[in-house]
Coordinates of C-alpha atoms in Angstrom, one line a residue:
M1 CA 0.3 45.7 36.5
G2 CA 0.0 43.9 39.3
Y3 CA 2.8 41.6 40.8
I4 CA 1.4 38.4 39.7
D5 CA 0.9 40.1 37.1
I6 CA 4.4 40.0 36.0
L7 CA 5.0 36.7 37.5
G8 CA 2.6 35.2 35.1
Q9 CA 3.2 36.9 31.9
K10 CA 6.7 35.8 32.8
A11 CA 5.6 31.9 32.9
K12 CA 3.0 32.5 30.4
A13 CA 5.9 33.3 28.1
C14 CA 8.0 30.9 28.7
K15 CA 5.7 27.7 29.1
G16 CA 6.0 26.5 25.9
E17 CA 9.6 26.1 26.4
I18 CA 9.4 23.8 28.9
A19 CA 6.1 22.3 27.5
F20 CA 8.5 21.4 24.5
A21 CA 11.6 20.4 26.0
S22 CA 13.4 17.1 25.6
T23 CA 13.7 15.0 28.0
E24 CA 17.4 14.6 27.8
Q25 CA 17.0 18.5 28.5
K26 CA 14.6 18.2 31.9
N27 CA 17.1 15.4 33.0
D28 CA 20.1 17.6 32.8
A29 CA 18.0 20.2 34.5
L30 CA 17.5 18.4 37.5
L31 CA 21.2 17.0 38.2
E32 CA 22.0 20.7 38.4
I33 CA 19.4 21.2 40.8
A34 CA 20.9 17.9 43.1
H35 CA 24.6 19.4 42.2
I36 CA 23.8 22.9 43.3
L37 CA 22.1 22.4 46.4
R38 CA 24.5 19.8 47.5
A39 CA 27.1 22.4 46.4
S40 CA 24.9 25.2 48.7
K41 CA 24.3 23.2 51.7
E42 CA 25.9 25.9 54.5
D43 CA 24.2 28.9 52.3
I44 CA 20.6 26.9 52.9
I45 CA 21.8 26.3 56.4
R46 CA 22.1 30.0 56.7
A47 CA 18.8 30.8 55.4
N48 CA 17.3 28.6 57.3
T49 CA 18.7 29.6 60.2
V50 CA 17.1 32.7 59.8
D51 CA 13.7 31.5 59.6
L52 CA 14.1 29.3 62.7
E53 CA 14.7 31.8 64.5
N54 CA 12.2 34.2 63.2
G55 CA 10.1 31.1 64.2
R56 CA 11.4 30.9 67.8
M57 CA 10.7 34.5 68.1
R58 CA 7.5 34.0 67.0
K59 CA 6.7 31.5 69.0
M60 CA 6.0 28.8 66.9
S61 CA 4.9 25.3 68.0
E62 CA 7.7 22.8 67.5
S63 CA 6.6 20.6 65.3
L64 CA 6.3 24.0 63.4
L65 CA 9.7 24.4 63.7
D66 CA 10.5 20.7 62.8
R67 CA 8.9 21.2 59.0
L68 CA 10.6 24.6 58.3
A69 CA 14.1 23.1 59.7
L70 CA 16.7 22.2 56.7
N71 CA 19.7 20.6 57.6
D72 CA 22.3 18.3 56.0
K73 CA 19.8 14.8 55.9
R74 CA 17.1 16.9 54.4
I75 CA 19.4 18.6 51.7
E76 CA 20.4 14.8 50.9
G77 CA 17.0 13.9 50.0
M78 CA 15.7 16.6 48.0
A79 CA 18.6 16.3 45.6
N80 CA 18.2 12.2 45.7
A81 CA 14.5 13.6 44.8
C82 CA 15.7 15.5 41.8
E83 CA 18.2 12.4 41.0
S84 CA 15.4 9.7 41.4
L85 CA 13.0 12.3 39.0
A86 CA 15.5 12.2 36.2
K87 CA 15.5 8.0 36.1
L88 CA 11.7 8.0 35.9
D89 CA 10.2 7.7 32.8
D90 CA 9.0 11.0 30.8
P91 CA 5.2 11.7 31.0
I92 CA 4.7 14.2 28.7
G93 CA 4.1 12.5 25.0
E94 CA 3.2 9.1 26.6
V95 CA 0.2 7.3 24.7
V96 CA -2.7 6.6 27.6
S97 CA -4.7 4.7 25.2
G98 CA -5.6 4.7 21.5
S99 CA -8.4 3.0 18.9
V100 CA -8.9 2.7 14.9
R101 CA -12.9 3.5 14.3
P102 CA -14.8 1.4 11.5
N103 CA -14.5 4.5 9.4
G104 CA -10.6 4.2 9.9
M105 CA -9.7 7.4 11.8
K106 CA -6.8 6.9 14.2
I107 CA -7.7 7.9 17.7
Q108 CA -4.7 8.2 20.3
R109 CA -4.7 10.1 23.6
V110 CA -1.5 11.3 25.6
R111 CA -0.2 13.3 27.8
V112 CA 0.4 16.4 27.4
P113 CA 1.6 19.3 30.3
M114 CA -1.2 21.3 32.0
G115 CA 1.2 24.9 31.2
V116 CA 1.3 27.5 33.9
I117 CA 0.5 25.3 37.7
G118 CA 0.6 27.3 40.7
I119 CA 1.6 26.5 44.6
I120 CA 0.4 27.9 47.0
F121 CA 2.0 26.1 50.4
E122 CA 3.2 26.8 54.1
A123 CA 6.5 26.6 56.1
R124 CA 7.6 23.3 54.8
P125 CA 10.5 25.3 52.7
N126 CA 10.9 21.4 50.9
V127 CA 8.2 22.2 48.9
T128 CA 9.6 24.6 47.2
V129 CA 12.1 22.5 45.0
D130 CA 9.4 19.1 45.4
A131 CA 7.1 20.9 43.8
A132 CA 9.3 23.5 41.8
I133 CA 11.2 20.0 40.2
L134 CA 8.2 17.7 39.3
C135 CA 7.0 20.5 37.1
L136 CA 9.9 21.0 35.7
K137 CA 9.9 17.4 34.9
S138 CA 6.3 17.2 34.1
G139 CA 6.9 20.1 31.7
N140 CA 5.6 22.5 33.6
A141 CA 6.5 26.0 34.4
V142 CA 5.1 27.1 38.0
I143 CA 5.2 29.9 40.5
L144 CA 5.6 29.5 43.9
R145 CA 4.0 31.2 47.1
G146 CA 5.5 29.8 50.7
G147 CA 4.6 30.9 54.1
K148 CA 6.3 33.8 55.2
E149 CA 7.6 32.6 57.7
A150 CA 9.9 30.0 55.8
I151 CA 11.1 32.9 53.3
N152 CA 14.4 33.5 53.9
S153 CA 15.0 29.5 53.1
N154 CA 12.5 29.9 49.8
K155 CA 14.4 32.8 48.6
M156 CA 17.3 30.9 49.0
L157 CA 16.6 27.4 47.1
A158 CA 14.4 29.3 44.4
D159 CA 18.3 31.2 43.4
L160 CA 19.6 28.4 43.4
M161 CA 17.1 26.4 41.1
R162 CA 16.8 29.3 38.5
T163 CA 20.7 29.0 39.0
A164 CA 20.7 25.2 37.8
V165 CA 18.1 25.3 35.2
K166 CA 19.7 28.6 33.1
R167 CA 23.3 26.8 34.2
A168 CA 21.5 23.6 31.5
G169 CA 20.3 25.9 29.5
L170 CA 16.6 26.8 29.7
D171 CA 15.0 29.9 30.7
P172 CA 15.4 30.6 34.4
D173 CA 11.5 31.7 34.7
I174 CA 9.9 28.1 34.6
I175 CA 10.9 28.7 38.1
Q176 CA 9.9 31.4 39.8
L177 CA 9.4 32.4 44.0
V178 CA 6.1 35.0 45.0
E179 CA 9.0 37.0 47.3
D180 CA 5.6 39.5 48.3
T181 CA 4.2 37.0 50.9
D182 CA 1.2 39.6 51.6
R183 CA -2.1 37.7 51.9
G184 CA -3.5 40.0 49.0
I185 CA -0.8 38.9 46.8
A186 CA -1.8 34.9 47.5
L187 CA -5.2 36.3 46.5
D188 CA -4.3 37.6 43.6
M189 CA -2.8 34.3 42.7
M190 CA -5.8 32.5 43.5
K191 CA -7.7 34.7 40.7
A192 CA -5.1 35.2 38.0
N193 CA -6.8 33.1 35.1
E194 CA -5.0 34.2 32.0
Y195 CA -2.1 32.6 33.1
I196 CA -2.3 30.3 35.9
D197 CA -3.9 26.7 34.6
L198 CA -3.9 25.0 37.9
L199 CA -3.5 25.5 41.6
I200 CA -2.5 24.0 44.2
P201 CA -2.7 24.3 47.9
R202 CA -0.3 22.3 50.0
G203 CA -0.6 23.3 54.1
G204 CA -3.5 23.3 56.6
A205 CA -6.7 23.1 56.9
Q206 CA -7.3 26.7 56.8
L207 CA -5.0 27.3 54.0
I208 CA -6.8 25.0 51.9
K209 CA -10.3 25.7 52.6
A210 CA -8.9 29.6 52.1
V211 CA -7.7 28.7 48.2
V212 CA -11.5 26.5 47.2
Q213 CA -13.0 29.2 48.6
S214 CA -11.5 32.3 46.7
A215 CA -9.9 30.8 44.1
T216 CA -11.6 31.2 40.7
V217 CA -8.8 29.4 39.2
P218 CA -9.0 25.5 38.7
V219 CA -8.0 23.7 42.1
I220 CA -7.3 20.3 43.0
E221 CA -7.5 19.8 47.2
T222 CA -4.7 18.4 48.7
G223 CA -6.1 17.4 51.8
T224 CA -5.4 17.5 55.4
G225 CA -5.0 14.1 57.2
N226 CA -7.0 13.3 60.2
C227 CA -5.4 9.3 59.8
H228 CA -7.4 6.8 62.2
V229 CA -5.7 3.1 63.3
Y230 CA -8.3 0.8 64.4
V231 CA -6.5 -2.3 66.5
D232 CA -9.5 -5.0 65.3
A233 CA -10.4 -7.8 68.1
S234 CA -7.9 -10.1 66.3
A235 CA -4.8 -8.1 65.9
D236 CA -1.6 -8.8 67.3
L237 CA -0.9 -5.9 69.2
N238 CA 2.3 -5.7 69.5
M239 CA 2.4 -5.1 65.9
A240 CA -1.0 -2.0 66.7
V241 CA 1.8 -0.7 69.0
D242 CA 4.4 -0.4 66.1
I243 CA 2.3 0.9 63.8
V244 CA 0.3 3.3 65.8
D245 CA 4.0 4.8 67.9
N246 CA 5.4 5.2 64.1
G247 CA 2.1 6.8 62.3
K248 CA 1.9 9.5 65.7
T249 CA 5.5 10.2 66.0
Q250 CA 8.1 9.4 64.0
R251 CA 7.1 12.9 62.5
P252 CA 4.2 14.3 63.8
S253 CA 4.0 17.6 61.7
V254 CA 2.8 16.1 58.6
C255 CA -0.8 14.9 56.6
N256 CA -0.2 11.0 57.1
A257 CA 0.6 10.8 60.4
V258 CA -1.8 9.3 62.7
E259 CA -3.8 11.6 65.3
S260 CA -6.6 9.1 66.3
C261 CA -6.4 5.3 67.2
L262 CA -9.8 3.4 67.7
V263 CA -9.7 0.0 70.0
H264 CA -11.9 -2.9 69.6
R265 CA -13.0 -2.9 73.4
D266 CA -12.4 -7.0 73.3
V267 CA -8.3 -6.1 73.3
A268 CA -8.6 -2.2 75.2
E269 CA -7.3 -3.6 78.2
D270 CA -4.2 -5.3 76.9
F271 CA -3.8 -3.1 73.8
L272 CA -3.9 0.9 75.7
P273 CA -1.2 0.3 78.6
K274 CA 1.0 -1.3 76.2
L275 CA 0.3 1.7 73.9
K276 CA 0.5 4.4 76.8
A277 CA 4.0 3.0 77.7
R278 CA 5.8 3.6 73.9
L279 CA 4.2 7.1 74.0
D280 CA 5.4 8.4 76.9
K281 CA 8.7 7.8 75.4
H282 CA 7.3 11.0 73.2
N283 CA 5.5 12.9 76.2
V284 CA 2.6 12.2 73.8
E285 CA -0.7 13.7 75.1
I286 CA -3.6 11.7 74.9
R287 CA -7.8 12.7 75.0
G288 CA -9.9 10.0 75.5
C289 CA -12.9 8.3 76.2
E290 CA -14.4 7.1 79.5
M291 CA -13.2 3.5 79.1
T292 CA -9.9 4.6 78.3
A293 CA -10.3 7.1 80.8
Q294 CA -10.9 4.2 83.5
I295 CA -8.0 1.6 81.6
L296 CA -5.9 4.3 81.4
G297 CA -6.0 5.9 84.8
A298 CA -8.5 9.1 84.7
E299 CA -4.8 11.1 85.3
N300 CA -3.2 10.2 82.2
V301 CA -6.0 11.1 79.5
V302 CA -7.9 14.4 79.1
P303 CA -10.9 13.6 78.3
A304 CA -12.2 13.4 74.3
D305 CA -14.8 15.8 72.9
E306 CA -16.2 15.7 69.3
D307 CA -13.2 18.8 68.5
D308 CA -10.4 16.8 69.3
Y309 CA -12.0 13.8 67.4
A310 CA -12.0 15.8 64.3
T311 CA -9.0 17.4 64.8
E312 CA -6.1 17.1 62.8
F313 CA -3.4 17.9 66.2
L314 CA 0.3 17.8 63.8
D315 CA 1.4 17.5 67.3
Y316 CA 2.0 15.2 69.6
I317 CA -1.1 14.6 70.8
I318 CA -3.6 11.6 69.7
S319 CA -7.0 10.9 70.7
I320 CA -8.1 7.7 71.3
R321 CA -11.6 5.7 71.4
V322 CA -12.8 2.3 72.5
V323 CA -15.3 0.7 70.1
D324 CA -17.7 -2.1 70.2
D325 CA -16.6 -3.5 66.9
L326 CA -15.1 -3.0 63.0
A327 CA -18.5 -1.1 62.7
Q328 CA -18.6 1.3 64.5
A329 CA -14.8 1.8 64.4
I330 CA -15.9 2.4 60.3
E331 CA -18.9 4.7 61.8
H332 CA -16.5 6.9 63.7
I333 CA -13.7 7.1 60.8
Q334 CA -16.5 8.1 58.1
T335 CA -17.8 10.8 60.5
Y336 CA -14.4 12.3 61.2
S337 CA -12.1 11.5 58.2
T338 CA -11.4 13.6 56.1
G339 CA -10.0 11.5 53.6
H340 CA -6.5 10.9 53.5
S341 CA -5.1 7.7 54.9
E342 CA -6.8 4.7 57.1
C343 CA -5.6 1.6 58.9
I344 CA -7.0 -1.1 60.4
V345 CA -4.7 -3.7 61.9
T346 CA -5.8 -7.6 61.8
E347 CA -5.1 -10.3 61.4
S348 CA -9.4 -11.2 59.9
L349 CA -9.3 -11.4 55.8
F350 CA -12.8 -10.6 56.4
A351 CA -12.1 -7.8 58.4
A352 CA -9.5 -6.3 56.5
E353 CA -11.3 -6.8 53.4
E354 CA -14.0 -4.8 54.7
F355 CA -12.9 -2.5 56.3
Q356 CA -10.4 -1.2 53.0
K357 CA -14.2 -1.5 51.1
R358 CA -16.3 0.6 53.0
I359 CA -13.6 3.2 54.2
D360 CA -13.7 6.5 51.9
A361 CA -9.9 7.5 51.6
A362 CA -6.6 8.1 49.0
A363 CA -4.8 5.5 50.9
V364 CA -6.7 2.3 52.5
Y365 CA -3.8 0.4 54.4
V366 CA -4.0 -2.7 56.2
N367 CA -1.1 -4.2 58.8
C368 CA 1.3 -0.6 57.8
S369 CA 1.6 2.6 59.1
T370 CA -0.2 5.5 57.4
R371 CA 3.3 7.1 57.2
F372 CA 3.9 5.5 53.6
T373 CA 1.3 7.7 52.3
D374 CA 4.2 9.7 50.0
G375 CA 5.3 9.5 46.4
E376 CA 8.5 8.3 47.6
M377 CA 7.3 5.6 49.3
F378 CA 4.6 4.3 46.4
G379 CA 7.8 4.8 43.5
L380 CA 6.2 8.3 42.1
G381 CA 9.3 9.6 42.6
A382 CA 8.6 13.3 44.5
E383 CA 5.1 14.4 45.2
I384 CA 3.7 17.9 45.1
G385 CA 1.1 16.7 48.0
I386 CA -1.8 13.8 48.9
S387 CA -4.9 14.9 46.8
T388 CA -7.9 13.7 48.8
Q389 CA -10.8 15.0 45.9
K390 CA -12.1 12.8 43.4
L391 CA -11.7 14.2 40.2
H392 CA -8.2 14.0 38.1
A393 CA -6.2 13.0 41.3
R394 CA -6.7 11.3 44.0
G395 CA -3.9 9.9 46.5
P396 CA -0.1 11.3 46.4
M397 CA 0.2 13.6 43.4
G398 CA 3.0 12.2 41.5
L399 CA 4.0 12.9 37.5
K400 CA 1.5 12.0 36.1
E401 CA -1.3 13.4 38.0
M402 CA 0.9 16.9 36.7
T403 CA -0.1 16.7 33.5
T404 CA -3.6 16.4 31.3
V405 CA -4.4 14.4 28.0
K406 CA -5.2 15.4 24.4
Y407 CA -6.6 13.3 21.5
L408 CA -4.8 13.2 18.1
I409 CA -6.5 12.0 15.4
N410 CA -5.1 11.0 12.1
G411 CA -7.3 10.4 9.1
S412 CA -7.2 10.1 5.5
G413 CA -10.4 13.0 4.4
Q414 CA -13.1 11.4 6.3
I415 CA -16.3 13.8 7.1
R416 CA -19.3 13.2 8.9
E417 CA -22.8 12.7 7.4

């Protein structure tokens, strides 16, 4: 029997318990997790320090080290997420719709758990907690497989959560961590149809592509974020600088960070120097078109190629292109977008409506930062990721997106003729 078979059997054995747990039981477990995370901050940071030291030895980039790092603020954020979820309505048992047929049958469509959810993710240990608590509140057992870069942090967090769940009177096996970081184990997980009802990859383009191509288990694709901001001819340029700067530099290593800026030709000479002055404070590298180089000086701009416009940098790098009009901006985004989050800065109602109508992405913004594409910011509590596909779930995946539905039909002897 393989390693994933053992975890799968344990998850399958206890998925009924969490599926039928009361809202009060689940909330008690969430509050216990919040308590134990706060009480164990020093232990968590010690484990995380080992991962960070190993990451530096492997010469991980600063942006990836930022993803990996845990501190008091981020641990408090995880604890707060637990408490926020406890306050949200329980999706399980919610009646989505209902009707009475002409023959008197009563039909209801209600929310139920998926069952066992597998999560494969990279070097972000906060995902260990976010994923586990979302699965818990939505009545699912979970098998977590994080990257080797965060293994010490993930072990500590998983052990603490399992202890908290047990204290709350639930089976700790509703939360399990894959502690073997061998890639072959991840592949086994992708094909564990007997045990796993849904698989969610969360990470970079290569991880997501590998899971989508290899998995036989049903997958929800949480996409990479090649996110754009288009600065229209009518834009408030100071607002545009704030939005691009926030999207690029507030936390460049996340999927809703801005990777590319498109600027209308009519405002490029005024806007680009203002943007560069702001981005220079963070030493952001600019990769731009010929006109960008003409305006900012060739010594300040790396010539951009097709790959630059298609790349999710996750770093202090941005691609810039000057465009002739809204139509060309939309065409560029349609060519290079990953369908995550896209933004227009404009004072034109027509341009705003046209942009939101024609851009095919999970989140389409007018005059605000793409950094808001987040379950907590959308009022969903914690999230498992941002789905860029169109089946079942799209955008931030909160509690309801972690459920499916079943039909309940009640009759009084009706038969079909």
